């Protein structure tokens, strides 16, 4: 499946965000609705790949080598090795895709968990492990129990990111 790697730049040419999508143009409209940094975008570069795996490899290299400002997943994403999506064996891939694409464009961790039939903590682990993409919808600074000031990110998942995750699982022969 043709997959695009996109880079968002600000007016000074600084890299804001790198991502992978089946439709980079549509994904841009999602960033408009859900990201606090959309108004900073002045240029978008799109590079097409013939496979999702190739695009993910290029995305990892771009995130690690180019240090985009709003990507929080700076480490190399790990490709899924096992399928944990289908907790309900009666739910087919098409039913799950329809459920994800029909209900809403942006999901909280809890909502994404319900859509994927997983717990919110399982979805959070997928995001933290780089297996499922997310968008940053806010940041805050809080003190930890030790009194250290730490930055926290409010993360949400788009319907397209859920679909891309499912399609990636399918491309690995795990449906």
CSV table of N, CA, C and O in Angstrom, one decimal, residues 3-8 16-38 41 44-46 48 52 56 59 63 70-73 104-107 127 132-137 154-165 167:
chain,number,residue,atom,x,y,z
A,3,UNK,N,2.3,4.5,1.0
A,3,UNK,CA,2.3,5.2,2.2
A,3,UNK,C,3.1,6.5,2.2
A,3,UNK,O,4.2,6.4,1.6
A,4,UNK,N,2.7,7.6,2.7
A,4,UNK,CA,3.4,8.8,2.7
A,4,UNK,C,4.1,9.1,4.0
A,4,UNK,O,3.5,9.0,5.1
A,5,UNK,N,5.3,9.7,3.9
A,5,UNK,CA,6.0,10.2,5.0
A,5,UNK,C,5.9,11.7,4.8
A,5,UNK,O,6.2,12.3,3.7
A,6,UNK,N,5.5,12.5,5.8
A,6,UNK,CA,5.3,13.9,5.7
A,6,UNK,C,6.1,14.6,6.8
A,6,UNK,O,6.3,14.1,7.9
A,7,UNK,N,6.6,15.8,6.4
A,7,UNK,CA,7.3,16.7,7.4
A,7,UNK,C,6.6,18.0,7.4
A,7,UNK,O,6.4,18.6,6.3
A,8,UNK,N,6.4,18.6,8.6
A,8,UNK,CA,5.8,19.9,8.7
A,8,UNK,C,6.9,20.8,9.2
A,8,UNK,O,7.6,20.6,10.1
A,16,UNK,N,8.8,20.8,12.5
A,16,UNK,CA,7.8,20.7,13.6
A,16,UNK,C,7.4,19.3,13.9
A,16,UNK,O,7.3,18.9,15.0
A,17,UNK,N,7.2,18.5,12.8
A,17,UNK,CA,6.6,17.2,13.1
A,17,UNK,C,6.8,16.3,11.8
A,17,UNK,O,6.8,16.8,10.7
A,18,UNK,N,7.0,15.0,12.1
A,18,UNK,CA,7.2,14.0,11.1
A,18,UNK,C,6.2,12.9,11.3
A,18,UNK,O,6.0,12.5,12.5
A,19,UNK,N,5.5,12.4,10.3
A,19,UNK,CA,4.5,11.4,10.4
A,19,UNK,C,4.4,10.5,9.2
A,19,UNK,O,4.9,10.9,8.1
A,20,UNK,N,3.7,9.5,9.3
A,20,UNK,CA,3.4,8.5,8.3
A,20,UNK,C,1.9,8.4,8.1
A,20,UNK,O,1.2,8.3,9.1
A,21,UNK,N,1.4,8.4,6.9
A,21,UNK,CA,-0.1,8.3,6.7
A,21,UNK,C,-0.4,7.7,5.3
A,21,UNK,O,0.4,7.9,4.4
A,22,UNK,N,-1.5,7.2,5.2
A,22,UNK,CA,-2.0,6.8,3.9
A,22,UNK,C,-2.4,8.0,3.0
A,22,UNK,O,-2.4,7.9,1.8
A,23,UNK,N,-2.8,9.1,3.7
A,23,UNK,CA,-3.2,10.3,3.0
A,23,UNK,C,-2.6,11.5,3.8
A,23,UNK,O,-3.2,11.9,4.8
A,24,UNK,N,-1.5,12.0,3.4
A,24,UNK,CA,-0.8,13.1,4.1
A,24,UNK,C,-1.7,14.3,4.1
A,24,UNK,O,-1.7,15.1,5.0
A,25,UNK,N,-2.4,14.6,3.0
A,25,UNK,CA,-3.2,15.8,2.9
A,25,UNK,C,-4.4,15.7,3.9
A,25,UNK,O,-4.6,16.7,4.6
A,26,UNK,N,-5.0,14.6,4.0
A,26,UNK,CA,-6.1,14.4,4.9
A,26,UNK,C,-5.6,14.5,6.3
A,26,UNK,O,-6.2,15.1,7.2
A,27,UNK,N,-4.4,13.9,6.6
A,27,UNK,CA,-3.8,14.0,7.9
A,27,UNK,C,-3.5,15.4,8.3
A,27,UNK,O,-3.6,15.7,9.5
A,28,UNK,N,-3.1,16.2,7.3
A,28,UNK,CA,-2.9,17.6,7.6
A,28,UNK,C,-4.1,18.3,8.2
A,28,UNK,O,-4.1,19.1,9.1
A,29,UNK,N,-5.3,18.0,7.6
A,29,UNK,CA,-6.5,18.5,8.1
A,29,UNK,C,-6.8,18.1,9.5
A,29,UNK,O,-7.4,18.8,10.3
A,30,UNK,N,-6.4,16.8,9.9
A,30,UNK,CA,-6.6,16.4,11.2
A,30,UNK,C,-5.7,17.1,12.2
A,30,UNK,O,-6.1,17.5,13.3
A,31,UNK,N,-4.5,17.4,11.8
A,31,UNK,CA,-3.6,18.2,12.6
A,31,UNK,C,-4.2,19.6,12.8
A,31,UNK,O,-4.1,20.2,13.9
A,32,UNK,N,-4.9,20.2,11.8
A,32,UNK,CA,-5.5,21.5,12.0
A,32,UNK,C,-6.5,21.4,13.1
A,32,UNK,O,-6.6,22.4,13.9
A,33,UNK,N,-7.3,20.3,13.2
A,33,UNK,CA,-8.4,20.2,14.2
A,33,UNK,C,-7.8,19.9,15.6
A,33,UNK,O,-8.4,20.3,16.6
A,34,UNK,N,-6.7,19.2,15.7
A,34,UNK,CA,-6.3,18.6,16.9
A,34,UNK,C,-5.0,19.1,17.5
A,34,UNK,O,-4.7,18.8,18.7
A,35,UNK,N,-4.1,19.8,16.8
A,35,UNK,CA,-2.8,20.1,17.3
A,35,UNK,C,-2.8,21.6,17.6
A,35,UNK,O,-3.4,22.4,17.0
A,36,UNK,N,-2.0,21.9,18.7
A,36,UNK,CA,-1.9,23.3,19.1
A,36,UNK,C,-0.8,24.0,18.2
A,36,UNK,O,-0.6,25.2,18.3
A,37,UNK,N,-0.1,23.3,17.4
A,37,UNK,CA,1.0,23.9,16.6
A,37,UNK,C,0.7,24.0,15.1
A,37,UNK,O,1.5,24.4,14.3
A,38,UNK,N,-0.6,23.7,14.7
A,38,UNK,CA,-0.9,23.7,13.3
A,38,UNK,C,-0.7,25.1,12.7
A,38,UNK,O,-0.2,25.2,11.5
A,41,UNK,N,2.7,25.8,10.9
A,41,UNK,CA,3.1,25.1,9.7
A,41,UNK,C,3.0,26.1,8.5
A,41,UNK,O,2.0,26.8,8.2
A,44,UNK,N,4.9,21.8,4.0
A,44,UNK,CA,4.8,20.4,4.2
A,44,UNK,C,5.5,19.7,3.0
A,44,UNK,O,5.2,20.0,1.9
A,45,UNK,N,6.4,18.8,3.4
A,45,UNK,CA,7.1,18.0,2.4
A,45,UNK,C,6.5,16.6,2.5
A,45,UNK,O,6.4,16.1,3.6
A,46,UNK,N,6.2,16.0,1.4
A,46,UNK,CA,5.6,14.6,1.3
A,46,UNK,C,6.5,13.8,0.5
A,46,UNK,O,6.9,14.1,-0.6
A,48,UNK,N,6.7,9.7,-0.8
A,48,UNK,CA,5.8,8.5,-1.0
A,48,UNK,C,6.7,7.2,-1.0
A,48,UNK,O,7.8,7.2,-1.6
A,52,UNK,N,4.3,0.3,3.7
A,52,UNK,CA,4.2,0.9,5.0
A,52,UNK,C,5.5,0.7,5.8
A,52,UNK,O,6.0,1.6,6.5
A,56,UNK,N,7.8,3.6,7.6
A,56,UNK,CA,8.0,3.6,9.0
A,56,UNK,C,9.5,3.6,9.3
A,56,UNK,O,10.0,4.3,10.3
A,59,UNK,N,10.5,7.1,8.7
A,59,UNK,CA,10.0,8.0,9.8
A,59,UNK,C,10.9,7.9,11.0
A,59,UNK,O,11.2,8.9,11.6
A,63,UNK,N,12.8,11.0,12.6
A,63,UNK,CA,12.6,11.5,14.0
A,63,UNK,C,13.9,11.4,14.8
A,63,UNK,O,14.2,12.4,15.6
A,70,UNK,N,7.7,18.6,17.8
A,70,UNK,CA,6.5,18.1,18.4
A,70,UNK,C,6.3,16.5,18.4
A,70,UNK,O,5.3,16.0,18.8
A,71,UNK,N,7.3,15.8,17.8
A,71,UNK,CA,7.2,14.4,18.0
A,71,UNK,C,7.7,14.0,19.3
A,71,UNK,O,8.8,14.4,19.7
A,72,UNK,N,6.9,13.3,20.1
A,72,UNK,CA,7.4,12.9,21.4
A,72,UNK,C,8.0,11.5,21.4
A,72,UNK,O,8.7,11.1,22.4
A,73,UNK,N,7.8,10.8,20.3
A,73,UNK,CA,8.4,9.5,20.2
A,73,UNK,C,9.8,9.6,19.6
A,73,UNK,O,9.9,9.4,18.4
A,104,UNK,N,-15.6,8.7,15.4
A,104,UNK,CA,-15.1,10.0,15.7
A,104,UNK,C,-13.7,10.1,15.1
A,104,UNK,O,-13.0,9.1,15.0
A,105,UNK,N,-13.2,11.4,14.8
A,105,UNK,CA,-11.9,11.5,14.3
A,105,UNK,C,-10.8,11.5,15.3
A,105,UNK,O,-9.6,11.2,15.0
A,106,UNK,N,-11.1,11.9,16.6
A,106,UNK,CA,-10.1,12.0,17.6
A,106,UNK,C,-10.5,11.1,18.8
A,106,UNK,O,-11.7,11.2,19.3
A,107,UNK,N,-9.6,10.4,19.4
A,107,UNK,CA,-9.9,9.5,20.5
A,107,UNK,C,-9.0,9.8,21.7
A,107,UNK,O,-7.8,10.0,21.6
A,127,UNK,N,1.4,3.2,22.3
A,127,UNK,CA,1.9,4.5,22.0
A,127,UNK,C,3.3,4.7,22.5
A,127,UNK,O,4.2,5.2,21.7
A,132,UNK,N,1.8,2.6,18.0
A,132,UNK,CA,0.6,3.3,17.6
A,132,UNK,C,0.9,4.8,17.7
A,132,UNK,O,1.4,5.2,18.7
A,133,UNK,N,0.6,5.5,16.6
A,133,UNK,CA,0.9,6.9,16.6
A,133,UNK,C,-0.1,7.7,17.5
A,133,UNK,O,-1.2,7.2,17.9
A,134,UNK,N,0.3,8.9,17.8
A,134,UNK,CA,-0.6,9.8,18.6
A,134,UNK,C,-0.3,11.2,18.2
A,134,UNK,O,0.7,11.5,17.5
A,135,UNK,N,-1.2,12.1,18.6
A,135,UNK,CA,-0.9,13.6,18.5
A,135,UNK,C,-0.9,14.2,19.8
A,135,UNK,O,-1.5,13.7,20.8
A,136,UNK,N,-0.1,15.3,19.9
A,136,UNK,CA,0.0,16.0,21.2
A,136,UNK,C,-1.1,17.2,21.1
A,136,UNK,O,-1.1,18.0,20.2
A,137,UNK,N,-2.0,17.2,22.1
A,137,UNK,CA,-3.0,18.2,22.1
A,137,UNK,C,-2.8,19.2,23.3
A,137,UNK,O,-3.6,20.1,23.4
A,154,UNK,N,-0.4,15.8,26.8
A,154,UNK,CA,-1.7,15.3,26.7
A,154,UNK,C,-1.8,14.7,25.3
A,154,UNK,O,-1.6,15.4,24.3
A,155,UNK,N,-2.0,13.4,25.2
A,155,UNK,CA,-2.0,12.7,23.9
A,155,UNK,C,-3.4,12.2,23.6
A,155,UNK,O,-4.1,11.7,24.4
A,156,UNK,N,-3.6,12.2,22.3
A,156,UNK,CA,-4.9,11.6,21.7
A,156,UNK,C,-4.5,10.9,20.5
A,156,UNK,O,-3.4,11.1,19.9
A,157,UNK,N,-5.4,10.1,20.0
A,157,UNK,CA,-5.1,9.2,18.8
A,157,UNK,C,-6.2,9.5,17.8
A,157,UNK,O,-7.4,9.6,18.2
A,158,UNK,N,-5.8,9.7,16.6
A,158,UNK,CA,-6.8,9.9,15.5
A,158,UNK,C,-7.4,8.6,15.0
A,158,UNK,O,-6.7,7.5,15.1
A,159,UNK,N,-8.5,8.7,14.4
A,159,UNK,CA,-9.1,7.5,13.8
A,159,UNK,C,-8.2,6.9,12.8
A,159,UNK,O,-8.1,5.7,12.6
A,160,UNK,N,-7.5,7.8,12.0
A,160,UNK,CA,-6.6,7.3,11.0
A,160,UNK,C,-5.4,6.6,11.6
A,160,UNK,O,-4.9,5.6,11.0
A,161,UNK,N,-4.9,7.0,12.7
A,161,UNK,CA,-3.8,6.3,13.4
A,161,UNK,C,-4.3,4.9,13.8
A,161,UNK,O,-3.5,4.0,13.7
A,162,UNK,N,-5.5,4.8,14.3
A,162,UNK,CA,-6.0,3.5,14.7
A,162,UNK,C,-6.1,2.6,13.4
A,162,UNK,O,-5.7,1.4,13.4
A,163,UNK,N,-6.6,3.2,12.3
A,163,UNK,CA,-6.7,2.4,11.1
A,163,UNK,C,-5.4,2.0,10.6
A,163,UNK,O,-5.2,0.8,10.2
A,164,UNK,N,-4.4,2.9,10.6
A,164,UNK,CA,-3.1,2.6,10.2
A,164,UNK,C,-2.4,1.5,11.0
A,164,UNK,O,-1.8,0.6,10.5
A,165,UNK,N,-2.7,1.5,12.3
A,165,UNK,CA,-2.2,0.4,13.2
A,165,UNK,C,-2.8,-0.9,12.8
A,165,UNK,O,-2.1,-1.9,12.6
A,167,UNK,N,-4.1,-1.7,9.8
A,167,UNK,CA,-3.6,-2.1,8.5
A,167,UNK,C,-2.1,-2.6,8.6
A,167,UNK,O,-1.8,-3.5,7.9
